[in-house]
CSV table of C-alpha atoms in Angstrom, one decimal:
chain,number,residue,atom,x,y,z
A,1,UNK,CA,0.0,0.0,0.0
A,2,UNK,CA,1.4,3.7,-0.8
A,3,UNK,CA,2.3,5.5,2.1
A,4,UNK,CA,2.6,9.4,2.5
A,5,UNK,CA,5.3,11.1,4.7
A,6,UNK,CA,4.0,14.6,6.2
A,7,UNK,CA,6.3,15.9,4.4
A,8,UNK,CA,4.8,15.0,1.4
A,9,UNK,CA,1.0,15.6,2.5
A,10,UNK,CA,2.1,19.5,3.3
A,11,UNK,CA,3.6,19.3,-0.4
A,12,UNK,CA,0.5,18.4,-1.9
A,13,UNK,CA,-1.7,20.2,0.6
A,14,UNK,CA,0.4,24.1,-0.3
A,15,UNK,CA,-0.3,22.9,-4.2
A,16,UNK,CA,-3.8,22.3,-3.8
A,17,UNK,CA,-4.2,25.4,-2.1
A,18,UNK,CA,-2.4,27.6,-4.7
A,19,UNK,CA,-4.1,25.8,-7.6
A,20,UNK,CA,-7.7,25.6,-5.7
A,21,UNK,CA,-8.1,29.1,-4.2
A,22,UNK,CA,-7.2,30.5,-7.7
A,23,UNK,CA,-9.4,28.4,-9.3
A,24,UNK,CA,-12.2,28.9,-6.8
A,25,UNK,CA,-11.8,32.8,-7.5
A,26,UNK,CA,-12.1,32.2,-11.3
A,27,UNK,CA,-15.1,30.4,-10.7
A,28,UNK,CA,-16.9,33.0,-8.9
A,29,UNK,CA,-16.6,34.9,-11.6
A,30,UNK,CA,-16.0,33.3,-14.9
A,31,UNK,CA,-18.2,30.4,-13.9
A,32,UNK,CA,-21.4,29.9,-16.4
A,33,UNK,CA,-24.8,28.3,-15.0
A,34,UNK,CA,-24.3,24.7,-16.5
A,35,UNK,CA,-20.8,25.1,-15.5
A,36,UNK,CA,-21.7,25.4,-12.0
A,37,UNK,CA,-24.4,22.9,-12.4
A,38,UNK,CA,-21.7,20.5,-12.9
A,39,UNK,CA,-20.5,21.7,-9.5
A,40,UNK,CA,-23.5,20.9,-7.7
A,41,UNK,CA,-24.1,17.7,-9.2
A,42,UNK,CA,-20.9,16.5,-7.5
A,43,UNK,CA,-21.9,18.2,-4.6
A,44,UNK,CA,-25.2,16.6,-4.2
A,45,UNK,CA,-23.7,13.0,-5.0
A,46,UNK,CA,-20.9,13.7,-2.2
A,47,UNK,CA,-23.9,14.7,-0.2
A,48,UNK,CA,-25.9,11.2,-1.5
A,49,UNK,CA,-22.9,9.4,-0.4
A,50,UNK,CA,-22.6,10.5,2.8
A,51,UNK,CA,-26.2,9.8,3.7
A,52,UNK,CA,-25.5,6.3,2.4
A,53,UNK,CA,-22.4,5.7,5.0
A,54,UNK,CA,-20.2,5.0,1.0
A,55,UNK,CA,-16.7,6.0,1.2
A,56,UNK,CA,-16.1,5.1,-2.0
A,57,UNK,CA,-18.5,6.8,-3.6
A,58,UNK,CA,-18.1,10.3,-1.4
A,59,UNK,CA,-13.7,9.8,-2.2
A,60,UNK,CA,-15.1,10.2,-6.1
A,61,UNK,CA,-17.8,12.8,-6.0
A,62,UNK,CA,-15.1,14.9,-3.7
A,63,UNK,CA,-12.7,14.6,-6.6
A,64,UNK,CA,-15.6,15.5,-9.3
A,65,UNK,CA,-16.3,18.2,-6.7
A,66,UNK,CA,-13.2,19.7,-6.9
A,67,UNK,CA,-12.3,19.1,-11.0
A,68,UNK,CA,-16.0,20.8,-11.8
A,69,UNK,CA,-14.6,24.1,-9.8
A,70,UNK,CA,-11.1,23.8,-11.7
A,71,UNK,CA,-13.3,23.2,-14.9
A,72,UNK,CA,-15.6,26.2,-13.9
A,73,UNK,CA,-12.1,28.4,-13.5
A,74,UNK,CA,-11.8,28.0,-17.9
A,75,UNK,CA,-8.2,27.5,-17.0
A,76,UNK,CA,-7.5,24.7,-19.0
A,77,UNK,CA,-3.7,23.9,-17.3
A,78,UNK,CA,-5.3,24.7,-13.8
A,79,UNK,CA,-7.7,21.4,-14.9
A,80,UNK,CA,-4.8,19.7,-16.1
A,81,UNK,CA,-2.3,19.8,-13.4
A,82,UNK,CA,-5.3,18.9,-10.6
A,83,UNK,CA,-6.3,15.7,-12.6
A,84,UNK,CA,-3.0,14.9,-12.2
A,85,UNK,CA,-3.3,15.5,-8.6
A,86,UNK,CA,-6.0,13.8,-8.1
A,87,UNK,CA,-4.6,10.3,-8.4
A,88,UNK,CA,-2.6,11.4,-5.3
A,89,UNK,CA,-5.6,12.6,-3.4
A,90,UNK,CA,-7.8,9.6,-4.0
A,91,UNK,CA,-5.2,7.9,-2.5
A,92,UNK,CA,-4.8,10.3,0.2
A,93,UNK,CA,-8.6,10.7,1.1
A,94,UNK,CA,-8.6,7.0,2.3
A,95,UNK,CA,-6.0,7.8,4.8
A,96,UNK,CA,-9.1,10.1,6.3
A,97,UNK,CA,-11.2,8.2,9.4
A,98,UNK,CA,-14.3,7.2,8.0
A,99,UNK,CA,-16.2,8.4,11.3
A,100,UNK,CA,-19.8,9.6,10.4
A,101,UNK,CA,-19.3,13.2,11.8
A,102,UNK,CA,-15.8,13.7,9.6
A,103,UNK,CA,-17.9,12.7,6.2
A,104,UNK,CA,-20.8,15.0,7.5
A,105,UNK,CA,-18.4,17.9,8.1
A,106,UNK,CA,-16.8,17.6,4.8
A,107,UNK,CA,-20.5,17.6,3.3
A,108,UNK,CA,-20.8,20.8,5.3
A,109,UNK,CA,-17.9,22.8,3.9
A,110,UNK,CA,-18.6,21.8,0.5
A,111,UNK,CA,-22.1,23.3,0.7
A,112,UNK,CA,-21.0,26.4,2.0
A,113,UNK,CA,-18.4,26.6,-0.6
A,114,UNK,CA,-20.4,26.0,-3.4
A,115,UNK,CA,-23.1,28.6,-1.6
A,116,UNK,CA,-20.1,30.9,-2.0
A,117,UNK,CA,-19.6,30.2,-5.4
A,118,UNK,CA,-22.7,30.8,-6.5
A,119,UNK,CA,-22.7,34.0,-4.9
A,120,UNK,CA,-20.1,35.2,-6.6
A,121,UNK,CA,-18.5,36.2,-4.1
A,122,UNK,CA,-14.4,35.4,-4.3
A,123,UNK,CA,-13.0,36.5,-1.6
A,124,UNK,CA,-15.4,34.4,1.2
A,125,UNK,CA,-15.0,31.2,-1.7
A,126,UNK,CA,-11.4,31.6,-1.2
A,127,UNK,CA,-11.4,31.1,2.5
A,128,UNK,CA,-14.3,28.7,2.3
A,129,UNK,CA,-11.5,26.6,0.0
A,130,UNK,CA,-8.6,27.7,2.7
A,131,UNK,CA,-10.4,26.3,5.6
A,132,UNK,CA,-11.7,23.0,4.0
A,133,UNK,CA,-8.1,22.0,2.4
A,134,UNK,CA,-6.4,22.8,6.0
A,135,UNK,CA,-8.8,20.8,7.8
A,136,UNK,CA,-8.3,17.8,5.2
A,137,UNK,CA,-4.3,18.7,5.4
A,138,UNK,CA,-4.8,18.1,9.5
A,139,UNK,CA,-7.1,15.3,9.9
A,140,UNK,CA,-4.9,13.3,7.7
A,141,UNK,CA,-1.2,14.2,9.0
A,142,UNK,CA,-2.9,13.2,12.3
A,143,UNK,CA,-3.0,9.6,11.2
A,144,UNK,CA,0.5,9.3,10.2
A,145,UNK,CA,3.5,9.1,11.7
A,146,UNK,CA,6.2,11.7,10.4
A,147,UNK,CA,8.2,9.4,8.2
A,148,UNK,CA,5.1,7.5,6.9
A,149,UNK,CA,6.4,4.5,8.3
A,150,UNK,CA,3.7,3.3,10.0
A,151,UNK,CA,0.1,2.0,8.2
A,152,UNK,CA,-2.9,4.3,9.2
A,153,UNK,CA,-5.9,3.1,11.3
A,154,UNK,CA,-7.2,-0.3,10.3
A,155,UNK,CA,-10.0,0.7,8.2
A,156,UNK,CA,-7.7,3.1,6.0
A,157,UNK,CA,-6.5,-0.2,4.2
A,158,UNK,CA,-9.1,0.3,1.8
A,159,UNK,CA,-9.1,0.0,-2.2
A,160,UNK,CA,-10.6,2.4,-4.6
A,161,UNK,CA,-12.2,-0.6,-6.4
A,162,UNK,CA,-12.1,-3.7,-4.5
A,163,UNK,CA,-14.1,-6.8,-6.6
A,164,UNK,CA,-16.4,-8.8,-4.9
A,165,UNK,CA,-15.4,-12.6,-4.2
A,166,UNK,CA,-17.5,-14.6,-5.2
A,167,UNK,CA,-21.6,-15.0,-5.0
A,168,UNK,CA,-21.6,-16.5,-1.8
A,169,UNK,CA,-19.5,-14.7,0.3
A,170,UNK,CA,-21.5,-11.3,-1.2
A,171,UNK,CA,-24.9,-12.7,-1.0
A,172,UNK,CA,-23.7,-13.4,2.5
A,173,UNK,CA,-22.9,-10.1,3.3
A,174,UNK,CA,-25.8,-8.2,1.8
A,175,UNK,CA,-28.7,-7.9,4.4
A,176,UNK,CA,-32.0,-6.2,4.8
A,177,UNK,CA,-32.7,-2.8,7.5
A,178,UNK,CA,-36.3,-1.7,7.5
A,179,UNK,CA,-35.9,1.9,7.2
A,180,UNK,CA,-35.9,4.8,10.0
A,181,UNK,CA,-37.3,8.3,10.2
A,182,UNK,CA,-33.6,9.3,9.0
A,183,UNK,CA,-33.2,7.3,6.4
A,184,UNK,CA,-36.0,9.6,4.5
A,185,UNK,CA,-33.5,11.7,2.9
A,186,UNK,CA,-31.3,9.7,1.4
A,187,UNK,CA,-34.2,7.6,-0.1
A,188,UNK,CA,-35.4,10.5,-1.8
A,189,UNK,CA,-31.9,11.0,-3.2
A,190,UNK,CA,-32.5,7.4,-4.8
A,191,UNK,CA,-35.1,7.5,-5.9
A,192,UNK,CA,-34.7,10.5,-7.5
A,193,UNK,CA,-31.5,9.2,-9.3
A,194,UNK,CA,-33.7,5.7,-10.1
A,195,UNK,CA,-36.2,8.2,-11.8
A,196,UNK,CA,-33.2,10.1,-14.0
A,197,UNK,CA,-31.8,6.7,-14.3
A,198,UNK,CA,-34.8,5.6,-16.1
A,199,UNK,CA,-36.1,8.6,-18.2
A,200,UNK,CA,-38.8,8.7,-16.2
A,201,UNK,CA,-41.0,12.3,-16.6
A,202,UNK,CA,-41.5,12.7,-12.7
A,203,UNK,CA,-40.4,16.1,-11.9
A,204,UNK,CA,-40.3,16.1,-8.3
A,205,UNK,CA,-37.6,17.1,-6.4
A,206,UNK,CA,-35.2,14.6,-4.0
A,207,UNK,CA,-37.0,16.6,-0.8
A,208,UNK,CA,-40.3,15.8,-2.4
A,209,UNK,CA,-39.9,12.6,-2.7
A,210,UNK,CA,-38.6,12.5,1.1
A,211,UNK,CA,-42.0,13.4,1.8
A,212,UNK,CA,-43.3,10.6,-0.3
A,213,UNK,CA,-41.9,8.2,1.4
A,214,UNK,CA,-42.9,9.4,4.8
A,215,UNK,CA,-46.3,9.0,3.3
A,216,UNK,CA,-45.9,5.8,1.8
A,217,UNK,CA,-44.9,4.6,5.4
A,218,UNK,CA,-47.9,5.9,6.8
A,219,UNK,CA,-50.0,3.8,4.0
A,220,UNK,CA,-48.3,0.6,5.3
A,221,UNK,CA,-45.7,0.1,2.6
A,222,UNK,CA,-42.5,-1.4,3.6
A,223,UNK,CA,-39.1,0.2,2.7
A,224,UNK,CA,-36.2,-2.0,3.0
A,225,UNK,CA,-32.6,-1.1,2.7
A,226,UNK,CA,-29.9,-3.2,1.9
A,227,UNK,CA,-27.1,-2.7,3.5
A,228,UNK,CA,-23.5,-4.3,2.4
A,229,UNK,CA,-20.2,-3.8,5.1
A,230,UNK,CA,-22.5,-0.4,6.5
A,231,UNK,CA,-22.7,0.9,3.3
A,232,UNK,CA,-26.2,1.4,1.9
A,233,UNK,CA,-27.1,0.0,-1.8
A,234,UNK,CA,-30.5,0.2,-2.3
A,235,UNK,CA,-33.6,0.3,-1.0
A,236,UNK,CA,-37.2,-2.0,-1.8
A,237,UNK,CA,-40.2,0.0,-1.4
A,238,UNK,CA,-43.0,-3.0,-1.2
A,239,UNK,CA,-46.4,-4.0,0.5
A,240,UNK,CA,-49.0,-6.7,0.2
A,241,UNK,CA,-52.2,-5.5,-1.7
A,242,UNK,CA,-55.8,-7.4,-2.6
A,243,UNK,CA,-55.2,-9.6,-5.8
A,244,UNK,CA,-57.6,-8.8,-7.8
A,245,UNK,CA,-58.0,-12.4,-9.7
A,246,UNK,CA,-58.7,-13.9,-6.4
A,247,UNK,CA,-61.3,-13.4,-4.6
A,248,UNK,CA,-59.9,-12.9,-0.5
A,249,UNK,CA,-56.6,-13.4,-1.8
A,250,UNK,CA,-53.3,-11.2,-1.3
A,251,UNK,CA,-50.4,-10.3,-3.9
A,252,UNK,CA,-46.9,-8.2,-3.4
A,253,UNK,CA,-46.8,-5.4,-5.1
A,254,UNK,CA,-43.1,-4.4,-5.4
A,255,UNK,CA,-43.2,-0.5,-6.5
A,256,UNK,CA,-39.8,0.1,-6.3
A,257,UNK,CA,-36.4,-1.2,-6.2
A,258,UNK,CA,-33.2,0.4,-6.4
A,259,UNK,CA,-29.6,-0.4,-6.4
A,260,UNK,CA,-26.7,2.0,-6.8
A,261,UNK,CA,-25.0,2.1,-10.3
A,262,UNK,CA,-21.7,1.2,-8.8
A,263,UNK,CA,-23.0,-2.1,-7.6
A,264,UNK,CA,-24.8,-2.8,-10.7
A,265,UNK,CA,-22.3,-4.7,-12.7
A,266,UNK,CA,-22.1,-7.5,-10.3
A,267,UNK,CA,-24.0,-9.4,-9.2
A,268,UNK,CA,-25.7,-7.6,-5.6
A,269,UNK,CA,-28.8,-6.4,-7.6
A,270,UNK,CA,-29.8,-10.3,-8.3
A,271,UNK,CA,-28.7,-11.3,-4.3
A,272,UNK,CA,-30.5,-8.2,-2.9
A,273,UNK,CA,-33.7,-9.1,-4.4
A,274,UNK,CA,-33.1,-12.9,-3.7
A,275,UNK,CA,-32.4,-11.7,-0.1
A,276,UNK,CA,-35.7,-9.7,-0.2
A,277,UNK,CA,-37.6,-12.6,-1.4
A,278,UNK,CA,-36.4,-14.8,1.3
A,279,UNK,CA,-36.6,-12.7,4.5
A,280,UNK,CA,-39.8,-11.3,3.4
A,281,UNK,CA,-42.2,-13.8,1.8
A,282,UNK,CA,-43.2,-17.3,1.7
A,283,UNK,CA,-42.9,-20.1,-1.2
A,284,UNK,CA,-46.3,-19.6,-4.0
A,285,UNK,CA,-46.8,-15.9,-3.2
A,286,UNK,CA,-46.8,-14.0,-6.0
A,287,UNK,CA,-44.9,-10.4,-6.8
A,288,UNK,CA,-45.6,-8.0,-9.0
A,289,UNK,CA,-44.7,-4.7,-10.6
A,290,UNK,CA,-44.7,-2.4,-13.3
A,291,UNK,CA,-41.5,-2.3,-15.8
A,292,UNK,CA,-41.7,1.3,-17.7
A,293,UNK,CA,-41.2,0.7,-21.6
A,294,UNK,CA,-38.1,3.0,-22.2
A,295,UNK,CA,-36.2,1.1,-19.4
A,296,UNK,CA,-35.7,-2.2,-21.4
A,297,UNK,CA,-32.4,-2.6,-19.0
A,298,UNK,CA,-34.8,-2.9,-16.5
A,299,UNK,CA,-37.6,-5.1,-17.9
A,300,UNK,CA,-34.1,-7.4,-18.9
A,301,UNK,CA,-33.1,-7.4,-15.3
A,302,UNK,CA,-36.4,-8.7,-14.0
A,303,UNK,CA,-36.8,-11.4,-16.7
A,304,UNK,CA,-33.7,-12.4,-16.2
A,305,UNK,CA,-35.0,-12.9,-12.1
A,306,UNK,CA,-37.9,-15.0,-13.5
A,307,UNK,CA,-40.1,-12.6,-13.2
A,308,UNK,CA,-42.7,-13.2,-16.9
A,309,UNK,CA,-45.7,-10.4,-18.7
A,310,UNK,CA,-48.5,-10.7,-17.6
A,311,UNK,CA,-50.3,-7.6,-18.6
A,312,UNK,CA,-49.9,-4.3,-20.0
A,313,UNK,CA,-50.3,-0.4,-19.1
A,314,UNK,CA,-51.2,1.4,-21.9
A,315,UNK,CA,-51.2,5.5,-22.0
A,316,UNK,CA,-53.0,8.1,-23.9
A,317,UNK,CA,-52.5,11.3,-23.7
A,318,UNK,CA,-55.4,13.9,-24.5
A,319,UNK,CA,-54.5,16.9,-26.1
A,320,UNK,CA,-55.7,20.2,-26.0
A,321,UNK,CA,-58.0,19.3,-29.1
A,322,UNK,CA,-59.1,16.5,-26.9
């Protein structure tokens, strides 16, 4: 594993700041609307990941975070040079405790950053950036020893991009939470992101849909998380609900389901729902759901799961000449 000397974290940490509080200054005011769009689409998935306890995913918005502000700056070797850096700092970034409250604090100073930014107002981005770098800079050179001889805390020996091992020792590892009152934000984050992620054409907003999930609880639906290490995946929003082609009986209705796109390429969407399945229901119950027509991925995944059509929802749209 690549260790740092604090020699060479105050090296990287006096770059960043020349190169970030220069860009961060450009930004303010150079920086156009989709430009600093970018910037808070970073912001809001550092923000995602923090509510979802992923230190993976918050070390790579951070980065996207802080390339959208260089990228915002129209400095094209100020871009340059911190991709370049980057490397280093993703590398760095897992030398940083994973405690709850330092992820939350981070989320914190990037917010008020960005608030500065799109301000425009230079001078308090500047310091905003000051602050936040020399806090990283500290919490860091506290976990090493001054010749970097020593490894950081235990749960710094972490990979960018560690592969699962095999079915059974991730299906093993994935497990269900029914949700709590705080888990209502980041729930509407997904599901906002499933809704982008399908094309879907419901505009509401991540807070609205924290609302609609409160009221969904209220209704009796179930919301499931999994949960994989203490990182959370995905969520199952489900319930059981009259079946209609039998009289006094009772069908699932699964209404949504959710896993993040870094987990999607192996195999914890298929274990999740497997995992659902088994700690939730009983053999010859039957599940249902609706698969939207410009998702085929999706309708593929759930075919693939054994899931077969069985009928369709057609739309029509009236027009004004009705």
């Amino acid at each position: 594993m690549r260790t740092f000397t604090q020699s060479e974290v105050e090296e990287i940490y006096v770059l960043r700041s020349l190169l970030e509080s220069a860009a961060v200054a450009k930004a303010t005011e150079l920086g156009s609307a989709a430009e600093l769009k970018q910037v808070e689409g970073a912001l809001e998935a550092f923000e995602t990941a923090v509510l979802a306890n992923s230190r993976q995913r918050a070390i790579e918005a951070d980065v996207a975070f802080h390339t959208a502000i260089c990228v915002a700056a129209r400095n094209e070797r100020v871009t340059t040079t911190f991709a370049k850096l980057a490397v280093e700092l993703q590398l760095l970034q897992i030398l940083i405790p994973s405690a709850p409250e330092n992820l939350k604090a981070a989320a914190l100073d990037h917010r008020g950053l960005f608030k500065a930014l799109v301000d425009r107002r230079p001078d308090r981005a500047v310091s905003k950036m000051a602050e936040h770098l020399q806090e990283e800079r500290d919490t860091i050179l506290q976990y090493l020893n001054p010749h970097g001889g020593a490894t950081p805390r235990s749960d710094a020996a972490w990979s960018l991009r560690q592969p699962d091992s095999g079915e059974q020792k991730l299906a093993a590892r994935i497990r269900l939470r029914r949700h709590e009152p705080s888990d209502l934000p980041l729930l509407g984050r997904m599901n906002r992101q499933s809704l982008d992620d399908q094309g879907h054409r419901n505009a509401m907003t991540a807070e609205q849909l924290e609302e609609r999930f409160a009221q969904f609880a209220e209704q009796g639906w179930s919301i499931d998380l999994f949960v994989l290490e203490d990182e959370v995946i995905g969520y199952a929003l489900h319930r059981y609900e009259p079946d209609p082609l039998e009289p006094g009986g009772r069908r699932i209705h699964l209404r949504g389901y959710y896993i993040v796109k870094d987990r999607r390429l192996s195999d914890a969407p298929r274990l999740a729902f497997q995992a659902l399945v088994k700690e939730r229901y009983r053999p010859g119950e039957r599940i249902y759901l609706e698969a939207i027509e410009n998702n085929p991925g999706g309708k593929l995944f759930w075919a693939r799961n054994g899931f077969t059509p069985f009928s369709t929802i057609m739309e029509y749209l009236i027009d004004d000449a009705g």
